[in-house]
Amino acid sequence: MRIVGIGASAGGLAALEDFFRHTPADTGMAFIVVQHLDPTQKALLPELLQRFTDMPVQEARQDQHIQPNTVYVIPSNAELTVTDNLLKLQQPREPRGMRLPINVLFSSLASARSERAIAVVLSGMGSDGTLGLQAIRATGGLAVVQEPGSAEFDAMPLSAIAAGCADIVAPASELPGRILSYNTHVTEPDESKPPARSLEPIDAIIGILQQNTRHDFSLYKPSTLLRRIERRMAIHGIATMPDYIRYLEENSQEVQLLFKELLIGVTSFFRDPDAWDYLCKEALPALIERNRSGTGLRAWVVGCSTGEEAYSLAMVITEVLEQVKPKQDIGFQIFASDLSLEAIAVARAGRYPESIEAQVSKQRLARFFTRSDNGYQINQPIRDKVLFAQHDVILDPPFTKLDLLACRNLLIYFDPMLQRRLLPLFHYSLRENGLLMLGNSETVGRLNHLFEPLKQRLRLYRRLPHDSISGSSFLLKSFPPLSTLSKEQPVPVPTVPHKGSENLQTAADHLLLQVYAPAAVVLNRDADIVYISGRTGKYLEPAAGKANWNIHAMAREGLRTPLYTALKQAAAQREPVELHNVAVETGAGVQHVDVTVQALSDPAALKGMTMVVFREAPAVARSKRSKRSPAAVNDQSEEILRYQQAIEQLSEEARLSREELQASNEELQSTNEELQSANEELTSSKEEMQSMNEELQTINAELQAKLDDLALAQSDMQNVLNSIEIAILFMDQNLNVRRYTARASNIISLRESDVGRPLSELTTILDYPELEEDARETLNTLVVCEKQIATNDGRWFSIRIIPYRRLDNVIDGVVMTMVDITDTKELESSLRKESASPPSSR
């Protein structure tokens, strides 16, 4: 049995009506509805939904067995989860305004039903449901979202779609049909049986994927591939593999969607909290304690997806370094890699929805994140510690000299052969005693000679020393040259005899440029390097930290100051600026170099740029530096003077900049504190208001439905009263007129304006002076009063006075009925006369 979890908030009642009106009563599925409700009010949702469906609608109860073809609705002030085939209720863990009950249901549904789970997000405000949909997709379930344009409030559907976790997007009325179609085509998962389908079509699909994405899925588990392919087929209602292969060949967008499906890019902050807790309290402090060299920590997160795990690790390392306080100040760098460029882009941006509040503690949210309109932004210091890159762990060389490697919930999708190849690779990448983090369902298998468990249950391992792996030979085996991986033969280039001399000249020119051309770089207006020619490693080197291509950051020691001066001088004149015999610090000692700096004006493509040419200073010039001529000494003195002037100018500029920055910083600090305080207050108020607004929207929809019911009931009652030929008068507890029928106005003088008037002020044709007294007696004693009363015009009425009893069994007035019995009285009188007259004699 499949279970469909449905999440809705503001505007959700109309969407639920559209959904259930188009859902058959015999689907064989169970439906669980969660809506943002006012915790102080009893929910009216079950009886409202019952009007739209023939399935029984029940309010969920603790430990209730889930039955097919039944709708279960969350009660007020509770969180609803699914365990096995039971409903579980618990008190909300978060304060009002911070609760995400839809995420709670979906996450439990993913754990309990995996591939058999279906989650639906309908109209609502905020982002509740997004994380739950990600969990559903991670386990192979179906994620369904209402089309935002058809939703009264589109925030929840838009959040789910933006997170890339929507399999089906359609108006609420169309969703049941799409779900039933999916349910018809998808096969029930059974891990104990081999795939029923032939693997040949899967090989064809792998070929299509490799041709379009350049990624090879042939070493993934066939069962994993088959489930994901069948899932895409079911979403589109395609029954056979050949039909799906044709669909892939004709639809490049579906190829990309299948590629994303196979990547299974699902992650979260601090997934498996016990593992992170042990890492923070035990494993990392011990690792830092063993790091006596004082070198920075290096970590690699493999398959980082959208970055949550990499940022989690950065936060934990930051906290541990502050707690341990090592003797030497050490930093850290985290490399995070994934196949998906889209996931990498999201990770680099570092923006996440409000729903991460369920994963990240309030303390970490306050310290490592900045609140934005649509969620949270990772703060820059943490972002700077993580370097994201697209990387194929199967084909690309690994990062090395690591202290920690996290590869969680990735190996489970690879076949055993690939697992046995990657684990030695991880061993090679780690330093001695380095840490390996795996997912809950992953182990090192038989490779326990490479890793020992620190906590087997938490899948945390330490690298063991092992000399059987040779670095160079191992890498050559693991990562063969690209030519051996290519399955296509190179295209032969036709020879053209009459152009032989031209080809020879081009090849010779190219060789001469490579061998003899001086090292040079071309800079843009910001002094960033845009082109490199020759070998510049003696003079330039990448700066530590975040990649920076500015020449001032890359220039080696001894070259920076003269180069800065030359660049400013070249920008102010047309002639090239020459620097001679500049001493540059390199790893092998001091290297002397001549530098030419020239501003470029043509060709047009290079206008505004600057070329810097490096030539190694001749040895003769260096050997004669002690025997310089007076002219050379003068040149050197002038150069020193220029340097001094440049230093003084730079010092003055730096002093003025420092003063301005200090003043600006003080102002900004003050403003920032005020804004931070105001922002915290506004954020808190916004969350509370949003939560209350959603609850009020729900209550308003329920009350509107009730008002519609009451209006219909009142209309029915009025028609009933008008159709019966009985005079009826309704009075409240003070015997004031509440309602009456048309026939009652013929007996008691009543008009519409008399509603609310006391009975004592009304005139009547009844000869009944004790009418008020009898009505009050009935109100006090609850005893029914029945009398036959004559009127002034000779008619008779049967008067019956009974208590007015509400549905909650409270007496709220009296009801008086007046039935005309004149004909009955006249008949009785005639009968009495006949019986009183003497019988006639014969």
Short mmCIF file of C-alpha atoms in Angstrom, two decimals, residues 22 55 76 103 108 130 279 312 335 380 416 480 508 513 525 548 574 630 781 790 802:
data_model
loop_
_atom_site.label_atom_id
_atom_site.label_comp_id
_atom_site.label_asym_id
_atom_site.label_seq_id
_atom_site.Cartn_x
_atom_site.Cartn_y
_atom_site.Cartn_z
CA HIS A 22 -10.86 14.31 -8.52
CA MET A 55 -13.59 8.03 1.37
CA SER A 76 -4.50 20.73 16.29
CA ASN A 103 8.55 18.44 6.78
CA SER A 108 8.97 10.14 8.57
CA THR A 130 10.78 21.44 0.78
CA LEU A 279 33.28 13.96 15.43
CA SER A 312 28.51 21.55 8.36
CA PHE A 335 37.61 20.80 -0.74
CA GLN A 380 31.63 34.79 4.30
CA PRO A 416 31.39 -3.74 -5.30
CA PRO A 480 44.46 5.81 -17.06
CA ALA A 508 58.37 25.79 -36.53
CA LEU A 513 57.60 30.44 -29.37
CA ARG A 525 42.80 47.27 -16.00
CA ASN A 548 43.33 35.10 -6.92
CA ARG A 574 53.39 55.40 -23.68
CA PRO A 630 79.58 55.68 -12.17
CA THR A 781 -40.11 24.02 34.76
CA ALA A 790 -60.86 30.55 21.60
CA ILE A 802 -42.50 23.67 24.67
#
